[in-house]
Short mmCIF file of C-alpha atoms in Angstrom, two decimals:
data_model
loop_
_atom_site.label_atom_id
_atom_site.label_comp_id
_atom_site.label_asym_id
_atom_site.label_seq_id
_atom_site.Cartn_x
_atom_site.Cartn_y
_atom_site.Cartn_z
CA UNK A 11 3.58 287.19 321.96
CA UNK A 12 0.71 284.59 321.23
CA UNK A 13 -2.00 287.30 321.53
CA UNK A 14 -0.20 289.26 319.16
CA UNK A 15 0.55 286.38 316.67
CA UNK A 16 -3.30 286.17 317.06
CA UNK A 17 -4.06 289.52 316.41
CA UNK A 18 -2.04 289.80 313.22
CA UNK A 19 -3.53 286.21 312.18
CA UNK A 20 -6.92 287.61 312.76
CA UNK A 21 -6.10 291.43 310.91
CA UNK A 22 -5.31 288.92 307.91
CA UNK A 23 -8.40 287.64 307.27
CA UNK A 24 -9.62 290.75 305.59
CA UNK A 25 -6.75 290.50 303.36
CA UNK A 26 -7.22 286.95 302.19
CA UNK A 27 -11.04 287.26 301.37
CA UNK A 28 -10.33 290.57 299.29
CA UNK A 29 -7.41 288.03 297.26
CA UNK A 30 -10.23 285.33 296.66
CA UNK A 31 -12.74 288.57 295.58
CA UNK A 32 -10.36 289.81 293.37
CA UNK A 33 -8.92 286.33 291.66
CA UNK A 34 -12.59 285.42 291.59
CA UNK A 35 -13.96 288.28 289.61
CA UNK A 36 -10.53 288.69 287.71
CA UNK A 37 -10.79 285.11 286.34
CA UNK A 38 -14.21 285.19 285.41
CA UNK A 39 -14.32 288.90 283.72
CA UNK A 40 -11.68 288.11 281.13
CA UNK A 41 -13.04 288.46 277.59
CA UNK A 42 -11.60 284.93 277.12
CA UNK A 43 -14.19 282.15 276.67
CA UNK A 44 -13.89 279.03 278.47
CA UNK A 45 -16.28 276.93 277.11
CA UNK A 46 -14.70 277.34 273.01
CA UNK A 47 -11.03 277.00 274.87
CA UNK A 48 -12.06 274.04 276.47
CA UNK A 49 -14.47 271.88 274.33
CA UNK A 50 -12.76 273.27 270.71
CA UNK A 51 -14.81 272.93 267.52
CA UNK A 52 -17.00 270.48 270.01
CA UNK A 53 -18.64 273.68 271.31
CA UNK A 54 -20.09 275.10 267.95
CA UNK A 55 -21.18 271.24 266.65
CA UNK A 56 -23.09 270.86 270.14
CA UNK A 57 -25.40 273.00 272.10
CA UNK A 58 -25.74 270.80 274.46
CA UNK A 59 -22.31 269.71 275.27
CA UNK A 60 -21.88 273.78 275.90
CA UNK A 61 -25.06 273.66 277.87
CA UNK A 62 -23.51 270.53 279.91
CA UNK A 63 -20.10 272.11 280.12
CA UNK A 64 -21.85 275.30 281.55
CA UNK A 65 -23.69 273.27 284.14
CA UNK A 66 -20.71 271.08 284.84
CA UNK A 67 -18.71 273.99 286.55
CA UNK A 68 -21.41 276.25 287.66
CA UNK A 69 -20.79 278.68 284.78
CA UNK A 70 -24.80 278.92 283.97
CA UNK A 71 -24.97 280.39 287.72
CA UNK A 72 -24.62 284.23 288.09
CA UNK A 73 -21.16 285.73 289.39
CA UNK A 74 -22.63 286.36 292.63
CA UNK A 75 -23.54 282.55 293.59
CA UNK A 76 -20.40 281.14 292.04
CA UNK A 77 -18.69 283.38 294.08
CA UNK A 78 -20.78 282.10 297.61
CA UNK A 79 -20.11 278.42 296.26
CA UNK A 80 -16.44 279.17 295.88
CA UNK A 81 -15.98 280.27 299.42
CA UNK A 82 -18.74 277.44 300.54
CA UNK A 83 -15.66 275.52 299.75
CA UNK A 84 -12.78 277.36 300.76
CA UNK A 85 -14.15 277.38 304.18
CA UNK A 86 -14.53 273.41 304.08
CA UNK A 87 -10.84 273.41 302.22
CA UNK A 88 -12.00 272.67 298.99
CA UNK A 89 -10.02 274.77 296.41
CA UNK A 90 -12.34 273.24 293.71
CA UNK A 91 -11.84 270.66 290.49
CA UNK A 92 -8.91 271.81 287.56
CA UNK A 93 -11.19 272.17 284.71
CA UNK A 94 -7.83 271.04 282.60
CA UNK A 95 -6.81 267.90 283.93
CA UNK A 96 -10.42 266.83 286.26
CA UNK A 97 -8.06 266.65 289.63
CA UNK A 98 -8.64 268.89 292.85
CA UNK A 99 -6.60 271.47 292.65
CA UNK A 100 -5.59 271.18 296.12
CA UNK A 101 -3.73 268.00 295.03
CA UNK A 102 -2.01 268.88 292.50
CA UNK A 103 -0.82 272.13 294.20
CA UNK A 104 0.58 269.48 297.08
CA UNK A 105 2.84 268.30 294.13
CA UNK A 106 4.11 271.54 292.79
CA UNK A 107 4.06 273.60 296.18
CA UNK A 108 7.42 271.67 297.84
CA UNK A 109 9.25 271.96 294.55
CA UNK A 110 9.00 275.95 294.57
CA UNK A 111 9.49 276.37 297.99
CA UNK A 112 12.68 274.11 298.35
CA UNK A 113 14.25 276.24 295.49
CA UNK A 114 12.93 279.76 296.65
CA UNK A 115 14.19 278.74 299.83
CA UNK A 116 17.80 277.94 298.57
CA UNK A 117 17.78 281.15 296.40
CA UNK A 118 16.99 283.26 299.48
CA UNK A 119 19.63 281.76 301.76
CA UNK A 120 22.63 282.36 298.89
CA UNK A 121 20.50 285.39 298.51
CA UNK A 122 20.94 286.93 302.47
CA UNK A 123 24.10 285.18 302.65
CA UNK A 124 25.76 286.77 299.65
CA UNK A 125 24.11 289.73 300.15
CA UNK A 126 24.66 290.54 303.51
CA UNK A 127 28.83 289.75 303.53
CA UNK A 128 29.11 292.05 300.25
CA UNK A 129 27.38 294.70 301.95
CA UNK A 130 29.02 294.59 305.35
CA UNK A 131 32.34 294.25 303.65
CA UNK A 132 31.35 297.54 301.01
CA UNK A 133 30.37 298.94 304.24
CA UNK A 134 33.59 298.75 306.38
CA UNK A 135 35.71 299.39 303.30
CA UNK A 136 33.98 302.49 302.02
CA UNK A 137 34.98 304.64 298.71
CA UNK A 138 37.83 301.62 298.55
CA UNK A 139 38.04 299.59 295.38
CA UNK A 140 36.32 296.93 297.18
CA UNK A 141 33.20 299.45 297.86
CA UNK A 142 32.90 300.29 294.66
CA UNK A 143 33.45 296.57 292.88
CA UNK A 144 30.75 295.37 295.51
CA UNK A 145 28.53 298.25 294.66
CA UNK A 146 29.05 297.00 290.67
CA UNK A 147 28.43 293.68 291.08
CA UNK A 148 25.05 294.27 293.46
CA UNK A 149 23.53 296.46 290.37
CA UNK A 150 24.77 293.73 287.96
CA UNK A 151 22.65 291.57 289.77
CA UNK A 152 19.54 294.19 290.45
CA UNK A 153 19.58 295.23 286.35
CA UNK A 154 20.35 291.80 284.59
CA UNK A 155 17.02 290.05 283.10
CA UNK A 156 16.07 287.14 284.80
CA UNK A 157 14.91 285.13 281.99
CA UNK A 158 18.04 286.35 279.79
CA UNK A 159 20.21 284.94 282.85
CA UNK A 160 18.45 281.73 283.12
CA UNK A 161 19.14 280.88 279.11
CA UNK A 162 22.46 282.12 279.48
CA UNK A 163 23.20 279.67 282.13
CA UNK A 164 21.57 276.64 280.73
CA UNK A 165 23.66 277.01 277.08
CA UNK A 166 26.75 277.93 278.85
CA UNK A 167 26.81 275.75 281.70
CA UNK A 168 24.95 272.92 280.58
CA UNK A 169 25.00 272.65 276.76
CA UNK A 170 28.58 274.06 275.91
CA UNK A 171 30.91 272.97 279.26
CA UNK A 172 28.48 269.63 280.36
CA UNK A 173 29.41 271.06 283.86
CA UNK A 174 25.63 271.07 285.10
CA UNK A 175 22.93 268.47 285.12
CA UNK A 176 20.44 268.27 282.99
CA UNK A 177 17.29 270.43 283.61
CA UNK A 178 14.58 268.89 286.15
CA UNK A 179 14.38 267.70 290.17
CA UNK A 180 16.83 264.54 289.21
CA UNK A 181 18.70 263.26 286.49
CA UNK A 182 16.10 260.38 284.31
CA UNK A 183 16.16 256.94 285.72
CA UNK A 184 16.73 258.11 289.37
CA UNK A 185 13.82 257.38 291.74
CA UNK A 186 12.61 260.17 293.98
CA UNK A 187 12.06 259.47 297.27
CA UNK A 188 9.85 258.13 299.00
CA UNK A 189 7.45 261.50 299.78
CA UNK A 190 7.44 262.90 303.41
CA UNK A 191 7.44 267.10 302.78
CA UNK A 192 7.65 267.02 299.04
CA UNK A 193 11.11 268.26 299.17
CA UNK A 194 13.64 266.41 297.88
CA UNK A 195 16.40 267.91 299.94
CA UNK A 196 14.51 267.09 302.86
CA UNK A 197 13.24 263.87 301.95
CA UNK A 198 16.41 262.26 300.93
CA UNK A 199 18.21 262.92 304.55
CA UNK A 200 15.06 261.55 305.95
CA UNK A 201 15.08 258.68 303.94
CA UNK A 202 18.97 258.29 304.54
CA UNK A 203 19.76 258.83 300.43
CA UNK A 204 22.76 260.74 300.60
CA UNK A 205 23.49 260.13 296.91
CA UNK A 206 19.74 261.27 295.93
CA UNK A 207 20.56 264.19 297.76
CA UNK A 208 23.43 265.04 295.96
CA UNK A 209 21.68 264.86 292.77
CA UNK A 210 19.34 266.70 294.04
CA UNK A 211 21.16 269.68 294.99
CA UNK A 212 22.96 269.74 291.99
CA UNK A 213 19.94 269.74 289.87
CA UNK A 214 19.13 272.96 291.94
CA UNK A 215 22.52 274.92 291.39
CA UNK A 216 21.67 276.83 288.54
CA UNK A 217 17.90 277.84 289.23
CA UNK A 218 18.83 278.82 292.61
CA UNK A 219 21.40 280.85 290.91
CA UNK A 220 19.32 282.88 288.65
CA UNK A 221 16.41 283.73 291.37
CA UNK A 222 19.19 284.21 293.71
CA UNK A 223 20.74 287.30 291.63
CA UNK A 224 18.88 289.94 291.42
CA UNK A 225 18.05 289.33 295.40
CA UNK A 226 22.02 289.02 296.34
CA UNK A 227 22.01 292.53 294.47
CA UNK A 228 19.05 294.02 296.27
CA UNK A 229 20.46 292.80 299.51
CA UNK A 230 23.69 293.86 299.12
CA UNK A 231 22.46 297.71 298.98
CA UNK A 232 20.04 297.22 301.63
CA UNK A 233 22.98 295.98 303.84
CA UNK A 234 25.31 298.14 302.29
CA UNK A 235 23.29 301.76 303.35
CA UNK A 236 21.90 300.71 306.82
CA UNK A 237 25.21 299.26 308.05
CA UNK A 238 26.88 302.72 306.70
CA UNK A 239 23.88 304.19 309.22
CA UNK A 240 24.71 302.19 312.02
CA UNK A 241 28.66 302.49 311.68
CA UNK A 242 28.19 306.29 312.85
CA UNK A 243 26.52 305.76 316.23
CA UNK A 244 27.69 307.11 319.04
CA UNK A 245 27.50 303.64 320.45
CA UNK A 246 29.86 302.36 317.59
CA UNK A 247 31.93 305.19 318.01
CA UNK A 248 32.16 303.90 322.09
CA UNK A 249 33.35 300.90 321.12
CA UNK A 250 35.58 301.92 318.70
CA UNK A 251 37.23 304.61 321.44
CA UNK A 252 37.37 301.22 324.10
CA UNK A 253 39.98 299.83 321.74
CA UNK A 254 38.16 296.88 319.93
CA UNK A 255 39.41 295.66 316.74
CA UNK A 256 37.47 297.27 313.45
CA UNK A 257 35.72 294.00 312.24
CA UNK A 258 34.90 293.33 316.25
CA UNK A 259 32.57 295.95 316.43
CA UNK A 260 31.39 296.19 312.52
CA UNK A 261 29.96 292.11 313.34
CA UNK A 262 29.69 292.20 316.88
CA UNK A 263 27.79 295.58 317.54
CA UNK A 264 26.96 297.22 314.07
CA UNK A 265 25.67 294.38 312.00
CA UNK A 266 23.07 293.40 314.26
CA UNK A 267 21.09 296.43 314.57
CA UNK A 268 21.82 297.25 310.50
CA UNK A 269 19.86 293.89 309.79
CA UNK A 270 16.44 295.16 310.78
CA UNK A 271 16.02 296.44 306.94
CA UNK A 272 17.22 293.67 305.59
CA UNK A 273 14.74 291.42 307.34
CA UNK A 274 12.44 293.56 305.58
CA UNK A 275 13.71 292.74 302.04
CA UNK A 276 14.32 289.60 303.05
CA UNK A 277 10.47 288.58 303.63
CA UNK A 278 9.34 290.36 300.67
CA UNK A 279 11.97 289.12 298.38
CA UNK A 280 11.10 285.06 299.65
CA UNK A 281 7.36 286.38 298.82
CA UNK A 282 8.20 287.61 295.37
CA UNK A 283 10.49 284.17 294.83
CA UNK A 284 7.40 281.96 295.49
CA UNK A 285 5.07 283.79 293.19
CA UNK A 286 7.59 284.92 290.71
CA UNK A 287 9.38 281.62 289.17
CA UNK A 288 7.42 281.05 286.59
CA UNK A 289 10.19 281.67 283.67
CA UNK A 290 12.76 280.26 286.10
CA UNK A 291 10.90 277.20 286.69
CA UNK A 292 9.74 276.86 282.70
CA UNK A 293 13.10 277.38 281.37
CA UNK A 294 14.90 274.77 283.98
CA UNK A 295 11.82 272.15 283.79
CA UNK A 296 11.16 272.73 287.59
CA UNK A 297 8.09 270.88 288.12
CA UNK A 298 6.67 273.88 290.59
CA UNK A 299 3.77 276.39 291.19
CA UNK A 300 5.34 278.62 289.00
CA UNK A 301 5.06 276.29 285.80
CA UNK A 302 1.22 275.28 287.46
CA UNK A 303 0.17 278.70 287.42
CA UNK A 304 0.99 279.30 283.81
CA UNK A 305 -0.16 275.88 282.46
CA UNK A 306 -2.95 276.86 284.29
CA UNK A 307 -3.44 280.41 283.28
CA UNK A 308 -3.01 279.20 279.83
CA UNK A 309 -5.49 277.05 279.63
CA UNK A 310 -7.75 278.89 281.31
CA UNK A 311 -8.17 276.86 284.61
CA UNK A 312 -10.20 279.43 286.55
CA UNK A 313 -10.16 277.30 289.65
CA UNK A 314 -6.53 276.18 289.39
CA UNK A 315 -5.80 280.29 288.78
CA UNK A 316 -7.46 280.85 291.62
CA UNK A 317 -5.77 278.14 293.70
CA UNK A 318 -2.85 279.29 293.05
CA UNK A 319 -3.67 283.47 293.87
CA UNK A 320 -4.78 282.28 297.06
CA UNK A 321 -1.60 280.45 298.09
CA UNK A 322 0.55 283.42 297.30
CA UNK A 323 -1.75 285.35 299.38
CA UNK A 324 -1.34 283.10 302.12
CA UNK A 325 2.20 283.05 301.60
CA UNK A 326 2.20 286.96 301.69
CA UNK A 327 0.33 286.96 304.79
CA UNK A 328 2.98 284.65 306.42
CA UNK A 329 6.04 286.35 305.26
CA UNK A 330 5.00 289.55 306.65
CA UNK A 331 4.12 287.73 310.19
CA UNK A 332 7.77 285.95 310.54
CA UNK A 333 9.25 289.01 309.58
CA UNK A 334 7.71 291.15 312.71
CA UNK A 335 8.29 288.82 314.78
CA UNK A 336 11.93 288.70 313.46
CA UNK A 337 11.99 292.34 314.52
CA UNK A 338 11.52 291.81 317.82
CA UNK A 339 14.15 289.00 318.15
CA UNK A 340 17.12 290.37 316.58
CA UNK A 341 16.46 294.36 317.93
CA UNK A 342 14.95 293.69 321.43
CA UNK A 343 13.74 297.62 321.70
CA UNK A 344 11.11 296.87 319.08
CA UNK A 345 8.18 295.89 320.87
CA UNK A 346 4.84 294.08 319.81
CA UNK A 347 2.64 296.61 321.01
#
């Protein structure tokens, strides 16, 4: 298994240099200029501020060298300065990186959780009325807006009933704790704040919620079709002929070979959560990648932009290694050769 971990570590590498080729050369083709959205009316009062400006960030170098100096860096683990706020970026994506991935990482467990008992239950109880309100509700949750979902949560929920905190990691005047991973879930049953925690998770009920949708509906199909597979094996049928009860062999012997697809849109749906909460994060004041990557973009903070591409990619890359590995544990006759 290590040689093969190896391997796939080692086939990534051609992936993650073709991300920082493409967010490099992306960023600095736009037909936006940097220097006027930076410096303002400051750029057309003073050549040589521009000139300065230009020679600050290596802008007066061709494409081709900034490019070299770019991954000069990236190879010592320097993601470069934000042009917006004059911080490494790698610092300030150590802030914003635990926020997204504590919340993407809640969404995707209510997500597969969810998901999975709607579809195994649609699954056993097929052309029922249970099927077909489980089928409903799953493309409910694949077709419904994200954004639209998000503001219909936070007037509802929060404005009109008070039954939600307000938006943000904690509710004002409370502390964070003291920083260990970044994640407050984490950090507060390290620290022993049981009552930090709490606010904590409640302060991620409702984002969690929205991303968690639309991947409890895309789950819930996934399950829904490959457990419907599974169910007419000849093994199943075996075990149904030996006398076990119906629900003994739909969770003992069915569901476990029926999750090897849903591993599959498992992985990319935790990928897409990480790169995709922008609006989610905006709208509920999450202070996470998502909301750094469009400050960011916005301002056009090349390097942050950048920073940010090639965490995702990274993120990618990983995803897609845990999930062939968690081939082989959970269907044994999957090999890593």
């Amino acid at each position: 298994m290590g040689r093969y971990l190896i391997r796939r570590v080692i086939l990534a590498l051609p992936t993650l240099v073709g991300i920082t080729c493409v967010t490099f050369l992306v960023s600095h083709l736009l037909p936006a200029d940097l220097v006027l959205t930076s410096l303002g009316d400051r750029a057309t009062q003073s050549p040589a501020l521009v000139a300065a400006f230009r020679h600050r960030w290596g802008l007066d170098r061709p494409v081709a060298v900034q490019y070299m100096i770019y991954v000069r860096h990236l190879l010592h683990g320097d993601l470069g300065m934000s042009i917006a706020t004059n911080r490494p970026v790698l610092s300030e994506l150590a802030l914003s990186l635990p926020a997204t991935v504590e919340l993407a990482t809640l969404a995707l467990l209510a997500a597969l959780g969810a998901g999975i008992a709607m579809g195994v239950l649609a699954a056993a109880t097929r052309n029922s009325a249970v099927d077909a309100a489980t089928r409903g509700l799953s493309a409910v949750g694949v077709a419904i807006p994200t954004f639209w979902f998000a503001i219909l949560l936070v007037s509802t929920v929060y404005f009109r009933l008070g039954w939600a905190p307000a938006p943000g990691r904690l509710t004002a005047g409370l502390i964070p704790p003291e920083p260990v991973t970044g994640m407050y879930l984490v950090d507060t049953l390290l620290r022993g704040r049981p009552d930090l925690f709490a606010d904590a998770l409640s302060h991620m009920v409702l984002p969690a919620t929205v991303l968690a949708t639309v991947g409890i509906g895309f789950v819930t199909r996934i399950t829904r079709a490959s457990m419907l597979e599974v169910l007419t094996q000849d093994y199943v049928r075996t075990a149904r002929a030996k006398g076990l009860a119906r629900w003994s062999v739909v969770l003992r012997h069915a569901l476990r070979n029926a999750l090897i697809p849903v591993i599959t849109i498992g992985g990319t749906l935790y990928a897409q959560l990480m790169s995709g909460t922008v609006l989610t994060e905006t709208i509920f004041s999450w202070p996470g990648m998502g909301r750094y990557a469009f400050s960011s973009a916005a301002s056009l903070d090349f390097p942050a932009v950048m920073g940010v591409a090639l965490v995702i990619g990274v993120i990618y890359v990983m995803v897609n290694l845990c999930v062939d590995v968690l081939y082989v544990l959970v269907n044994p006759r999957v090999r890593f050769d």
